[in-house]
Amino acid sequence: MSSFIRARWQAWWQARQPRADTHRTTQRNVYIVPTLAGMAFCGTLGVLLLASINEQLSLGYALTFALTGAGLASMHTTHANLRGLQMDLRAPEGVHLGQEYALELRLHNPGSARFGIAVSAQLDDGLTEPAWVDVPALGHAVLGLRLPANRRGLRELPRLIVTTRFPLGFFRAWSYWRPASRVWVYPRAEDVPAPFPAQAEAGGGEAASTRQTPSGTDFSGVRSYRRGDAVKQILWRKSALALDQGLPLWVRETEAPLARELWLDWRDTAGRDVEARLSRLAAWVLAAERLGQPYGLRLAGRELAPSLGAAHRQSCLELLAGFGG
């Protein structure tokens, strides 16, 4: 029964807080309660009032009512300091498991200056340390949060809590924000990547067809000697005639090998647990991209054709991140 009530409560609460990448604090979604200091202040007012009644102190009444008015003004100011802010965020870039991703929030203030605005994230193990910012009148401010990426896959952003206790700290006003953006958390890349796998066609034992080009020693022509050329590239027989005529040495021109297609296959990581296999594939993707080696990815029946570039790297890492649902 308790789980049913809790589920209904969560459903009702989330219906009041739809996911969105923009958030505006209004009378409807800003909540306020007294802090410990505020409750102590209220207790002090009660003691002053009782003492003034018992002793019939006119100045005691005046002090009590003056402090009560200051407390009520503080409550109104705290609520107004948060109410009316407009906020939006930029979707974070993907990170690897165990790293932190940056969440950038922009706060827009259509009214007077706001002070002491704090934003924290509600994670499974509690609240993060708040980040603080002041927002100038009719201006904007940018606030950054760094949050841990503890689970692989396409993860929802945590609920954000926007808080203020300005000006006296007697009251705490806050508002909840559930962002709609999500963040890709890629597998943790292996620290020391293993050598690239030997190539074989999927489903067969034949060597994979690659666009193998010259090995770097194929002859493509001759040219005059340039400083830094290897001695073994000099054509000595042809250069002997050139030296007799006062001409520079002749050097063999070779072509550097063009990159071949490299396939990164799930089956090449057999013998390890799932996360370790994904970690090795992620390391291979990053290494191939860094070396400028066109690469493709085969994973659980899905295949990405060999290519290079940031878009291809992201597609491969997202495929690895989403493995297993």
PDB file of C-alpha atoms in Angstrom:
ATOM      1  CA  MET A   1       0.000   0.000   0.000  1.00  0.00           C
ATOM      2  CA  SER A   2       2.819   2.371   0.865  1.00  0.00           C
ATOM      3  CA  SER A   3       4.497   1.741  -2.514  1.00  0.00           C
ATOM      4  CA  PHE A   4       1.195   2.467  -4.286  1.00  0.00           C
ATOM      5  CA  ILE A   5       0.772   5.746  -2.392  1.00  0.00           C
ATOM      6  CA  ARG A   6       4.387   6.671  -3.110  1.00  0.00           C
ATOM      7  CA  ALA A   7       3.921   5.956  -6.836  1.00  0.00           C
ATOM      8  CA  ARG A   8       0.749   8.056  -6.967  1.00  0.00           C
ATOM      9  CA  TRP A   9       2.507  10.860  -5.131  1.00  0.00           C
ATOM     10  CA  GLN A  10       5.445  10.775  -7.544  1.00  0.00           C
ATOM     11  CA  ALA A  11       3.092  10.755 -10.549  1.00  0.00           C
ATOM     12  CA  TRP A  12       1.183  13.764  -9.199  1.00  0.00           C
ATOM     13  CA  TRP A  13       4.403  15.602  -8.337  1.00  0.00           C
ATOM     14  CA  GLN A  14       5.993  14.995 -11.734  1.00  0.00           C
ATOM     15  CA  ALA A  15       2.805  16.106 -13.487  1.00  0.00           C
ATOM     16  CA  ARG A  16       3.252  19.472 -11.771  1.00  0.00           C
ATOM     17  CA  GLN A  17       6.864  19.586 -12.985  1.00  0.00           C
ATOM     18  CA  PRO A  18       6.954  18.694 -16.704  1.00  0.00           C
ATOM     19  CA  ARG A  19      10.414  18.274 -18.218  1.00  0.00           C
ATOM     20  CA  ALA A  20      11.664  21.304 -20.151  1.00  0.00           C
ATOM     21  CA  ASP A  21      14.979  22.962 -20.956  1.00  0.00           C
ATOM     22  CA  THR A  22      13.540  26.324 -19.888  1.00  0.00           C
ATOM     23  CA  HIS A  23      12.195  27.205 -16.477  1.00  0.00           C
ATOM     24  CA  ARG A  24      10.419  30.260 -15.099  1.00  0.00           C
ATOM     25  CA  THR A  25       9.901  30.715 -11.393  1.00  0.00           C
ATOM     26  CA  THR A  26       6.372  31.835 -10.592  1.00  0.00           C
ATOM     27  CA  GLN A  27       4.064  32.071  -7.594  1.00  0.00           C
ATOM     28  CA  ARG A  28       2.957  28.517  -8.393  1.00  0.00           C
ATOM     29  CA  ASN A  29       6.340  26.782  -8.307  1.00  0.00           C
ATOM     30  CA  VAL A  30       8.317  28.747  -5.686  1.00  0.00           C
ATOM     31  CA  TYR A  31       8.110  27.325  -2.172  1.00  0.00           C
ATOM     32  CA  ILE A  32       9.289  28.912   1.072  1.00  0.00           C
ATOM     33  CA  VAL A  33       9.839  27.699   4.646  1.00  0.00           C
ATOM     34  CA  PRO A  34      11.661  29.159   7.654  1.00  0.00           C
ATOM     35  CA  THR A  35      15.217  28.019   8.290  1.00  0.00           C
ATOM     36  CA  LEU A  36      16.574  27.026  11.709  1.00  0.00           C
ATOM     37  CA  ALA A  37      17.681  30.625  12.158  1.00  0.00           C
ATOM     38  CA  GLY A  38      14.181  31.746  11.208  1.00  0.00           C
ATOM     39  CA  MET A  39      12.536  29.446  13.739  1.00  0.00           C
ATOM     40  CA  ALA A  40      14.930  30.668  16.406  1.00  0.00           C
ATOM     41  CA  PHE A  41      13.975  34.217  15.448  1.00  0.00           C
ATOM     42  CA  CYS A  42      10.271  33.377  15.772  1.00  0.00           C
ATOM     43  CA  GLY A  43      10.936  31.822  19.187  1.00  0.00           C
ATOM     44  CA  THR A  44      12.738  34.959  20.294  1.00  0.00           C
ATOM     45  CA  LEU A  45       9.778  37.072  19.195  1.00  0.00           C
ATOM     46  CA  GLY A  46       7.480  34.858  21.250  1.00  0.00           C
ATOM     47  CA  VAL A  47       9.644  35.305  24.356  1.00  0.00           C
ATOM     48  CA  LEU A  48       9.743  39.087  23.835  1.00  0.00           C
ATOM     49  CA  LEU A  49       5.997  39.219  23.443  1.00  0.00           C
ATOM     50  CA  LEU A  50       5.362  37.204  26.627  1.00  0.00           C
ATOM     51  CA  ALA A  51       7.831  39.331  28.582  1.00  0.00           C
ATOM     52  CA  SER A  52       6.219  42.531  27.303  1.00  0.00           C
ATOM     53  CA  ILE A  53       2.737  41.261  28.302  1.00  0.00           C
ATOM     54  CA  ASN A  54       3.855  40.205  31.778  1.00  0.00           C
ATOM     55  CA  GLU A  55       5.788  43.378  32.496  1.00  0.00           C
ATOM     56  CA  GLN A  56       3.493  45.713  30.543  1.00  0.00           C
ATOM     57  CA  LEU A  57       6.476  47.202  28.698  1.00  0.00           C
ATOM     58  CA  SER A  58       5.465  49.580  25.946  1.00  0.00           C
ATOM     59  CA  LEU A  59       8.963  49.599  24.500  1.00  0.00           C
ATOM     60  CA  GLY A  60       8.918  45.799  24.581  1.00  0.00           C
ATOM     61  CA  TYR A  61       5.768  45.781  22.461  1.00  0.00           C
ATOM     62  CA  ALA A  62       7.360  48.255  20.040  1.00  0.00           C
ATOM     63  CA  LEU A  63      10.516  46.155  19.728  1.00  0.00           C
ATOM     64  CA  THR A  64       8.556  42.948  19.252  1.00  0.00           C
ATOM     65  CA  PHE A  65       6.309  44.372  16.545  1.00  0.00           C
ATOM     66  CA  ALA A  66       9.229  46.086  14.806  1.00  0.00           C
ATOM     67  CA  LEU A  67      11.170  42.816  14.658  1.00  0.00           C
ATOM     68  CA  THR A  68       8.048  40.980  13.491  1.00  0.00           C
ATOM     69  CA  GLY A  69       7.657  43.463  10.654  1.00  0.00           C
ATOM     70  CA  ALA A  70      11.315  43.006   9.726  1.00  0.00           C
ATOM     71  CA  GLY A  71      10.824  39.228   9.662  1.00  0.00           C
ATOM     72  CA  LEU A  72       7.751  39.482   7.423  1.00  0.00           C
ATOM     73  CA  ALA A  73       9.607  41.866   5.108  1.00  0.00           C
ATOM     74  CA  SER A  74      12.466  39.368   4.992  1.00  0.00           C
ATOM     75  CA  MET A  75      10.052  36.580   4.028  1.00  0.00           C
ATOM     76  CA  HIS A  76       8.575  38.667   1.209  1.00  0.00           C
ATOM     77  CA  THR A  77      12.042  39.693  -0.045  1.00  0.00           C
ATOM     78  CA  THR A  78      13.312  36.099  -0.019  1.00  0.00           C
ATOM     79  CA  HIS A  79      10.358  34.911  -2.079  1.00  0.00           C
ATOM     80  CA  ALA A  80      10.604  37.852  -4.478  1.00  0.00           C
ATOM     81  CA  ASN A  81      14.359  37.295  -4.901  1.00  0.00           C
ATOM     82  CA  LEU A  82      13.604  33.989  -6.636  1.00  0.00           C
ATOM     83  CA  ARG A  83      10.215  34.638  -8.217  1.00  0.00           C
ATOM     84  CA  GLY A  84      10.253  35.816 -11.844  1.00  0.00           C
ATOM     85  CA  LEU A  85      13.636  34.425 -12.920  1.00  0.00           C
ATOM     86  CA  GLN A  86      13.823  32.864 -16.373  1.00  0.00           C
ATOM     87  CA  MET A  87      16.340  30.065 -16.913  1.00  0.00           C
ATOM     88  CA  ASP A  88      17.496  27.844 -19.746  1.00  0.00           C
ATOM     89  CA  LEU A  89      20.326  25.396 -20.249  1.00  0.00           C
ATOM     90  CA  ARG A  90      22.600  24.112 -22.989  1.00  0.00           C
ATOM     91  CA  ALA A  91      22.565  20.359 -23.505  1.00  0.00           C
ATOM     92  CA  PRO A  92      25.858  18.888 -22.230  1.00  0.00           C
ATOM     93  CA  GLU A  93      28.296  17.069 -24.499  1.00  0.00           C
ATOM     94  CA  GLY A  94      28.851  13.358 -24.103  1.00  0.00           C
ATOM     95  CA  VAL A  95      31.499  12.113 -21.675  1.00  0.00           C
ATOM     96  CA  HIS A  96      33.019   8.783 -20.733  1.00  0.00           C
ATOM     97  CA  LEU A  97      31.961   6.800 -17.705  1.00  0.00           C
ATOM     98  CA  GLY A  98      33.640   8.071 -14.545  1.00  0.00           C
ATOM     99  CA  GLN A  99      34.175  11.588 -15.880  1.00  0.00           C
ATOM    100  CA  GLU A 100      32.179  14.739 -15.124  1.00  0.00           C
ATOM    101  CA  TYR A 101      30.002  16.590 -17.604  1.00  0.00           C
ATOM    102  CA  ALA A 102      29.482  20.343 -17.603  1.00  0.00           C
ATOM    103  CA  LEU A 103      25.971  21.735 -17.300  1.00  0.00           C
ATOM    104  CA  GLU A 104      25.720  25.390 -18.322  1.00  0.00           C
ATOM    105  CA  LEU A 105      22.720  27.357 -17.052  1.00  0.00           C
ATOM    106  CA  ARG A 106      21.751  30.850 -18.193  1.00  0.00           C
ATOM    107  CA  LEU A 107      19.671  33.015 -15.865  1.00  0.00           C
ATOM    108  CA  HIS A 108      17.708  35.977 -17.226  1.00  0.00           C
ATOM    109  CA  ASN A 109      16.416  38.652 -14.891  1.00  0.00           C
ATOM    110  CA  PRO A 110      13.554  40.885 -16.100  1.00  0.00           C
ATOM    111  CA  GLY A 111      13.445  42.895 -12.866  1.00  0.00           C
ATOM    112  CA  SER A 112      15.609  44.189 -10.054  1.00  0.00           C
ATOM    113  CA  ALA A 113      18.918  42.603  -9.078  1.00  0.00           C
ATOM    114  CA  ARG A 114      18.874  39.127  -7.525  1.00  0.00           C
ATOM    115  CA  PHE A 115      21.471  38.056  -4.989  1.00  0.00           C
ATOM    116  CA  GLY A 116      22.580  34.730  -3.572  1.00  0.00           C
ATOM    117  CA  ILE A 117      20.947  32.398  -6.115  1.00  0.00           C
ATOM    118  CA  ALA A 118      22.151  28.819  -5.654  1.00  0.00           C
ATOM    119  CA  VAL A 119      21.624  25.822  -7.944  1.00  0.00           C
ATOM    120  CA  SER A 120      22.283  22.207  -6.947  1.00  0.00           C
ATOM    121  CA  ALA A 121      21.434  18.845  -8.514  1.00  0.00           C
ATOM    122  CA  GLN A 122      19.558  16.041  -6.803  1.00  0.00           C
ATOM    123  CA  LEU A 123      21.483  12.794  -7.380  1.00  0.00           C
ATOM    124  CA  ASP A 124      20.782   9.296  -6.092  1.00  0.00           C
ATOM    125  CA  ASP A 125      23.182   9.794  -3.197  1.00  0.00           C
ATOM    126  CA  GLY A 126      21.983  13.287  -2.237  1.00  0.00           C
ATOM    127  CA  LEU A 127      22.435  16.870  -3.290  1.00  0.00           C
ATOM    128  CA  THR A 128      25.555  18.207  -4.953  1.00  0.00           C
ATOM    129  CA  GLU A 129      27.417  21.224  -3.668  1.00  0.00           C
ATOM    130  CA  PRO A 130      25.483  24.336  -4.785  1.00  0.00           C
ATOM    131  CA  ALA A 131      26.881  26.804  -7.281  1.00  0.00           C
ATOM    132  CA  TRP A 132      26.165  30.449  -6.461  1.00  0.00           C
ATOM    133  CA  VAL A 133      25.522  33.442  -8.692  1.00  0.00           C
ATOM    134  CA  ASP A 134      24.150  36.986  -8.558  1.00  0.00           C
ATOM    135  CA  VAL A 135      21.986  38.193 -11.434  1.00  0.00           C
ATOM    136  CA  PRO A 136      22.133  41.917 -12.241  1.00  0.00           C
ATOM    137  CA  ALA A 137      18.995  43.970 -12.783  1.00  0.00           C
ATOM    138  CA  LEU A 138      17.615  43.552 -16.312  1.00  0.00           C
ATOM    139  CA  GLY A 139      20.640  41.390 -17.055  1.00  0.00           C
ATOM    140  CA  HIS A 140      21.876  37.860 -17.423  1.00  0.00           C
ATOM    141  CA  ALA A 141      24.238  35.499 -15.643  1.00  0.00           C
ATOM    142  CA  VAL A 142      25.803  32.151 -16.505  1.00  0.00           C
ATOM    143  CA  LEU A 143      26.226  29.418 -13.935  1.00  0.00           C
ATOM    144  CA  GLY A 144      28.090  26.125 -14.380  1.00  0.00           C
ATOM    145  CA  LEU A 145      27.595  22.790 -12.657  1.00  0.00           C
ATOM    146  CA  ARG A 146      29.876  19.776 -12.971  1.00  0.00           C
ATOM    147  CA  LEU A 147      28.042  16.509 -12.419  1.00  0.00           C
ATOM    148  CA  PRO A 148      29.399  12.953 -12.281  1.00  0.00           C
ATOM    149  CA  ALA A 149      28.676  10.448 -15.047  1.00  0.00           C
ATOM    150  CA  ASN A 150      28.192   7.251 -13.054  1.00  0.00           C
ATOM    151  CA  ARG A 151      26.028   5.181 -15.412  1.00  0.00           C
ATOM    152  CA  ARG A 152      26.590   4.302 -19.060  1.00  0.00           C
ATOM    153  CA  GLY A 153      23.993   5.110 -21.717  1.00  0.00           C
ATOM    154  CA  LEU A 154      21.709   7.987 -22.649  1.00  0.00           C
ATOM    155  CA  ARG A 155      20.980   9.428 -19.214  1.00  0.00           C
ATOM    156  CA  GLU A 156      18.392  11.956 -18.124  1.00  0.00           C
ATOM    157  CA  LEU A 157      19.693  15.057 -16.398  1.00  0.00           C
ATOM    158  CA  PRO A 158      19.009  15.150 -12.648  1.00  0.00           C
ATOM    159  CA  ARG A 159      16.430  17.398 -11.094  1.00  0.00           C
ATOM    160  CA  LEU A 160      17.812  20.846 -10.305  1.00  0.00           C
ATOM    161  CA  ILE A 161      16.954  22.826  -7.188  1.00  0.00           C
ATOM    162  CA  VAL A 162      17.171  26.621  -7.421  1.00  0.00           C
ATOM    163  CA  THR A 163      17.438  28.157  -3.938  1.00  0.00           C
ATOM    164  CA  THR A 164      17.894  31.470  -2.167  1.00  0.00           C
ATOM    165  CA  ARG A 165      18.063  32.645   1.472  1.00  0.00           C
ATOM    166  CA  PHE A 166      18.649  36.310   0.763  1.00  0.00           C
ATOM    167  CA  PRO A 167      18.578  38.703   2.614  1.00  0.00           C
ATOM    168  CA  LEU A 168      18.669  37.580   6.273  1.00  0.00           C
ATOM    169  CA  GLY A 169      18.714  33.790   6.016  1.00  0.00           C
ATOM    170  CA  PHE A 170      15.523  33.448   8.070  1.00  0.00           C
ATOM    171  CA  PHE A 171      13.655  31.812   5.181  1.00  0.00           C
ATOM    172  CA  ARG A 172      14.589  29.421   2.385  1.00  0.00           C
ATOM    173  CA  ALA A 173      12.816  29.750  -0.967  1.00  0.00           C
ATOM    174  CA  TRP A 174      13.318  27.139  -3.672  1.00  0.00           C
ATOM    175  CA  SER A 175      11.983  25.877  -6.984  1.00  0.00           C
ATOM    176  CA  TYR A 176      12.393  22.523  -8.745  1.00  0.00           C
ATOM    177  CA  TRP A 177      13.471  22.222 -12.385  1.00  0.00           C
ATOM    178  CA  ARG A 178      13.392  18.973 -14.378  1.00  0.00           C
ATOM    179  CA  PRO A 179      15.457  19.458 -17.588  1.00  0.00           C
ATOM    180  CA  ALA A 180      14.383  17.646 -20.736  1.00  0.00           C
ATOM    181  CA  SER A 181      17.879  17.292 -22.245  1.00  0.00           C
ATOM    182  CA  ARG A 182      19.847  14.097 -21.832  1.00  0.00           C
ATOM    183  CA  VAL A 183      23.548  13.320 -21.851  1.00  0.00           C
ATOM    184  CA  TRP A 184      25.418  10.459 -23.509  1.00  0.00           C
ATOM    185  CA  VAL A 185      27.708   8.598 -21.126  1.00  0.00           C
ATOM    186  CA  TYR A 186      30.131   6.515 -23.219  1.00  0.00           C
ATOM    187  CA  PRO A 187      31.973   3.450 -21.922  1.00  0.00           C
ATOM    188  CA  ARG A 188      35.147   4.137 -20.012  1.00  0.00           C
ATOM    189  CA  ALA A 189      38.041   3.937 -22.489  1.00  0.00           C
ATOM    190  CA  GLU A 190      40.738   1.402 -21.690  1.00  0.00           C
ATOM    191  CA  ASP A 191      43.751   3.177 -20.169  1.00  0.00           C
ATOM    192  CA  VAL A 192      46.317   1.365 -22.336  1.00  0.00           C
ATOM    193  CA  PRO A 193      44.656   0.345 -25.623  1.00  0.00           C
ATOM    194  CA  ALA A 194      45.498  -3.108 -26.922  1.00  0.00           C
ATOM    195  CA  PRO A 195      46.828  -3.461 -30.488  1.00  0.00           C
ATOM    196  CA  PHE A 196      44.205  -3.271 -33.190  1.00  0.00           C
ATOM    197  CA  PRO A 197      42.642  -6.648 -34.008  1.00  0.00           C
ATOM    198  CA  ALA A 198      43.625  -8.768 -37.003  1.00  0.00           C
ATOM    199  CA  GLN A 199      41.111  -8.284 -39.779  1.00  0.00           C
ATOM    200  CA  ALA A 200      38.674 -10.969 -40.893  1.00  0.00           C
ATOM    201  CA  GLU A 201      35.355 -10.742 -42.675  1.00  0.00           C
ATOM    202  CA  ALA A 202      32.279 -11.237 -40.540  1.00  0.00           C
ATOM    203  CA  GLY A 203      30.879 -14.732 -40.959  1.00  0.00           C
ATOM    204  CA  GLY A 204      33.926 -16.167 -42.706  1.00  0.00           C
ATOM    205  CA  GLY A 205      37.544 -16.933 -42.146  1.00  0.00           C
ATOM    206  CA  GLU A 206      39.001 -15.122 -45.133  1.00  0.00           C
ATOM    207  CA  ALA A 207      41.147 -12.073 -44.790  1.00  0.00           C
ATOM    208  CA  ALA A 208      39.187  -8.878 -44.957  1.00  0.00           C
ATOM    209  CA  SER A 209      39.376  -6.882 -48.115  1.00  0.00           C
ATOM    210  CA  THR A 210      41.126  -3.629 -47.480  1.00  0.00           C
ATOM    211  CA  ARG A 211      42.053  -0.789 -49.676  1.00  0.00           C
ATOM    212  CA  GLN A 212      45.725  -1.574 -49.211  1.00  0.00           C
ATOM    213  CA  THR A 213      47.931   0.944 -50.906  1.00  0.00           C
ATOM    214  CA  PRO A 214      51.681   1.128 -51.298  1.00  0.00           C
ATOM    215  CA  SER A 215      53.677   0.334 -48.192  1.00  0.00           C
ATOM    216  CA  GLY A 216      55.671   3.526 -48.255  1.00  0.00           C
ATOM    217  CA  THR A 217      58.513   2.203 -50.443  1.00  0.00           C
ATOM    218  CA  ASP A 218      56.701   2.114 -53.806  1.00  0.00           C
ATOM    219  CA  PHE A 219      58.527   4.154 -56.456  1.00  0.00           C
ATOM    220  CA  SER A 220      56.604   7.152 -57.763  1.00  0.00           C
ATOM    221  CA  GLY A 221      59.333   9.269 -59.394  1.00  0.00           C
ATOM    222  CA  VAL A 222      62.542  11.192 -58.730  1.00  0.00           C
ATOM    223  CA  ARG A 223      63.256  14.668 -57.455  1.00  0.00           C
ATOM    224  CA  SER A 224      66.195  16.744 -56.329  1.00  0.00           C
ATOM    225  CA  TYR A 225      67.664  16.235 -52.890  1.00  0.00           C
ATOM    226  CA  ARG A 226      66.132  18.144 -49.970  1.00  0.00           C
ATOM    227  CA  ARG A 227      67.663  18.506 -46.567  1.00  0.00           C
ATOM    228  CA  GLY A 228      66.464  15.749 -44.287  1.00  0.00           C
ATOM    229  CA  ASP A 229      66.048  13.070 -46.975  1.00  0.00           C
ATOM    230  CA  ALA A 230      67.273   9.615 -45.953  1.00  0.00           C
ATOM    231  CA  VAL A 231      70.573   8.463 -47.450  1.00  0.00           C
ATOM    232  CA  LYS A 232      68.981   5.211 -48.661  1.00  0.00           C
ATOM    233  CA  GLN A 233      66.665   7.231 -50.936  1.00  0.00           C
ATOM    234  CA  ILE A 234      69.526   8.768 -52.912  1.00  0.00           C
ATOM    235  CA  LEU A 235      69.963   7.391 -56.457  1.00  0.00           C
ATOM    236  CA  TRP A 236      73.767   7.208 -56.454  1.00  0.00           C
ATOM    237  CA  ARG A 237      74.250   6.132 -60.041  1.00  0.00           C
ATOM    238  CA  LYS A 238      72.085   8.943 -61.392  1.00  0.00           C
ATOM    239  CA  SER A 239      73.503  11.404 -58.865  1.00  0.00           C
ATOM    240  CA  ALA A 240      77.105  10.693 -59.932  1.00  0.00           C
ATOM    241  CA  LEU A 241      76.392  12.214 -63.343  1.00  0.00           C
ATOM    242  CA  ALA A 242      74.587  15.122 -61.712  1.00  0.00           C
ATOM    243  CA  LEU A 243      77.552  15.871 -59.469  1.00  0.00           C
ATOM    244  CA  ASP A 244      79.873  15.954 -62.467  1.00  0.00           C
ATOM    245  CA  GLN A 245      77.642  18.613 -63.984  1.00  0.00           C
ATOM    246  CA  GLY A 246      77.288  20.572 -60.709  1.00  0.00           C
ATOM    247  CA  LEU A 247      73.655  19.540 -60.248  1.00  0.00           C
ATOM    248  CA  PRO A 248      72.057  18.425 -56.958  1.00  0.00           C
ATOM    249  CA  LEU A 249      71.628  14.810 -55.980  1.00  0.00           C
ATOM    250  CA  TRP A 250      68.665  12.819 -57.178  1.00  0.00           C
ATOM    251  CA  VAL A 251      66.365  11.171 -54.665  1.00  0.00           C
ATOM    252  CA  ARG A 252      63.803   8.402 -55.058  1.00  0.00           C
ATOM    253  CA  GLU A 253      60.267   9.705 -54.435  1.00  0.00           C
ATOM    254  CA  THR A 254      57.963   7.263 -52.669  1.00  0.00           C
ATOM    255  CA  GLU A 255      54.290   7.391 -51.778  1.00  0.00           C
ATOM    256  CA  ALA A 256      53.145   7.179 -48.191  1.00  0.00           C
ATOM    257  CA  PRO A 257      50.595   4.434 -47.713  1.00  0.00           C
ATOM    258  CA  LEU A 258      46.992   5.408 -47.754  1.00  0.00           C
ATOM    259  CA  ALA A 259      45.046   4.340 -44.689  1.00  0.00           C
ATOM    260  CA  ARG A 260      43.244   1.031 -44.972  1.00  0.00           C
ATOM    261  CA  GLU A 261      39.833   0.255 -43.566  1.00  0.00           C
ATOM    262  CA  LEU A 262      39.927  -1.085 -40.041  1.00  0.00           C
ATOM    263  CA  TRP A 263      37.049  -3.070 -38.563  1.00  0.00           C
ATOM    264  CA  LEU A 264      36.493  -3.007 -34.796  1.00  0.00           C
ATOM    265  CA  ASP A 265      34.445  -6.089 -34.028  1.00  0.00           C
ATOM    266  CA  TRP A 266      32.722  -7.144 -30.809  1.00  0.00           C
ATOM    267  CA  ARG A 267      33.996 -10.676 -31.359  1.00  0.00           C
ATOM    268  CA  ASP A 268      37.599  -9.483 -31.193  1.00  0.00           C
ATOM    269  CA  THR A 269      37.141  -8.700 -27.494  1.00  0.00           C
ATOM    270  CA  ALA A 270      35.947 -12.160 -26.412  1.00  0.00           C
ATOM    271  CA  GLY A 271      37.024 -13.504 -23.026  1.00  0.00           C
ATOM    272  CA  ARG A 272      36.242 -10.352 -21.032  1.00  0.00           C
ATOM    273  CA  ASP A 273      33.140  -9.084 -19.252  1.00  0.00           C
ATOM    274  CA  VAL A 274      30.731  -6.790 -21.075  1.00  0.00           C
ATOM    275  CA  GLU A 275      31.995  -3.497 -19.668  1.00  0.00           C
ATOM    276  CA  ALA A 276      35.628  -4.447 -20.289  1.00  0.00           C
ATOM    277  CA  ARG A 277      34.815  -5.350 -23.903  1.00  0.00           C
ATOM    278  CA  LEU A 278      33.028  -2.046 -24.428  1.00  0.00           C
ATOM    279  CA  SER A 279      35.952  -0.253 -22.788  1.00  0.00           C
ATOM    280  CA  ARG A 280      38.395  -1.841 -25.247  1.00  0.00           C
ATOM    281  CA  LEU A 281      36.233  -0.985 -28.252  1.00  0.00           C
ATOM    282  CA  ALA A 282      35.911   2.623 -27.051  1.00  0.00           C
ATOM    283  CA  ALA A 283      39.700   2.846 -26.699  1.00  0.00           C
ATOM    284  CA  TRP A 284      40.145   1.463 -30.225  1.00  0.00           C
ATOM    285  CA  VAL A 285      37.687   4.034 -31.606  1.00  0.00           C
ATOM    286  CA  LEU A 286      39.595   6.906 -29.995  1.00  0.00           C
ATOM    287  CA  ALA A 287      42.969   5.522 -31.080  1.00  0.00           C
ATOM    288  CA  ALA A 288      41.896   5.014 -34.697  1.00  0.00           C
ATOM    289  CA  GLU A 289      40.461   8.513 -34.835  1.00  0.00           C
ATOM    290  CA  ARG A 290      43.642   9.954 -33.382  1.00  0.00           C
ATOM    291  CA  LEU A 291      45.787   8.096 -35.953  1.00  0.00           C
ATOM    292  CA  GLY A 292      43.578   9.081 -38.871  1.00  0.00           C
ATOM    293  CA  GLN A 293      42.811   5.415 -39.598  1.00  0.00           C
ATOM    294  CA  PRO A 294      39.372   4.874 -41.202  1.00  0.00           C
ATOM    295  CA  TYR A 295      37.486   2.423 -39.030  1.00  0.00           C
ATOM    296  CA  GLY A 296      34.141   0.692 -38.844  1.00  0.00           C
ATOM    297  CA  LEU A 297      32.311  -0.874 -35.926  1.00  0.00           C
ATOM    298  CA  ARG A 298      30.453  -4.183 -35.706  1.00  0.00           C
ATOM    299  CA  LEU A 299      28.451  -4.661 -32.530  1.00  0.00           C
ATOM    300  CA  ALA A 300      25.702  -7.202 -31.819  1.00  0.00           C
ATOM    301  CA  GLY A 301      24.274  -7.323 -35.323  1.00  0.00           C
ATOM    302  CA  ARG A 302      24.712  -3.609 -36.018  1.00  0.00           C
ATOM    303  CA  GLU A 303      27.381  -2.201 -38.286  1.00  0.00           C
ATOM    304  CA  LEU A 304      28.755   1.266 -38.954  1.00  0.00           C
ATOM    305  CA  ALA A 305      30.713   1.535 -42.193  1.00  0.00           C
ATOM    306  CA  PRO A 306      34.361   2.660 -42.008  1.00  0.00           C
ATOM    307  CA  SER A 307      34.835   6.404 -41.906  1.00  0.00           C
ATOM    308  CA  LEU A 308      36.574   9.185 -39.987  1.00  0.00           C
ATOM    309  CA  GLY A 309      35.572  12.422 -38.303  1.00  0.00           C
ATOM    310  CA  ALA A 310      33.830  13.728 -35.209  1.00  0.00           C
ATOM    311  CA  ALA A 311      30.354  12.666 -36.373  1.00  0.00           C
ATOM    312  CA  HIS A 312      31.506   9.094 -37.047  1.00  0.00           C
ATOM    313  CA  ARG A 313      33.339   8.897 -33.729  1.00  0.00           C
ATOM    314  CA  GLN A 314      30.234  10.103 -31.888  1.00  0.00           C
ATOM    315  CA  SER A 315      28.026   7.585 -33.704  1.00  0.00           C
ATOM    316  CA  CYS A 316      30.370   4.751 -32.711  1.00  0.00           C
ATOM    317  CA  LEU A 317      30.586   5.866 -29.091  1.00  0.00           C
ATOM    318  CA  GLU A 318      26.801   6.257 -28.877  1.00  0.00           C
ATOM    319  CA  LEU A 319      26.353   2.750 -30.264  1.00  0.00           C
ATOM    320  CA  LEU A 320      28.710   1.434 -27.589  1.00  0.00           C
ATOM    321  CA  ALA A 321      27.025   3.503 -24.872  1.00  0.00           C
ATOM    322  CA  GLY A 322      23.581   2.172 -25.742  1.00  0.00           C
ATOM    323  CA  PHE A 323      24.655  -1.479 -25.823  1.00  0.00           C
ATOM    324  CA  GLY A 324      22.385  -3.671 -23.730  1.00  0.00           C
ATOM    325  CA  GLY A 325      19.555  -1.150 -23.543  1.00  0.00           C
TER     326      GLY A 325
END
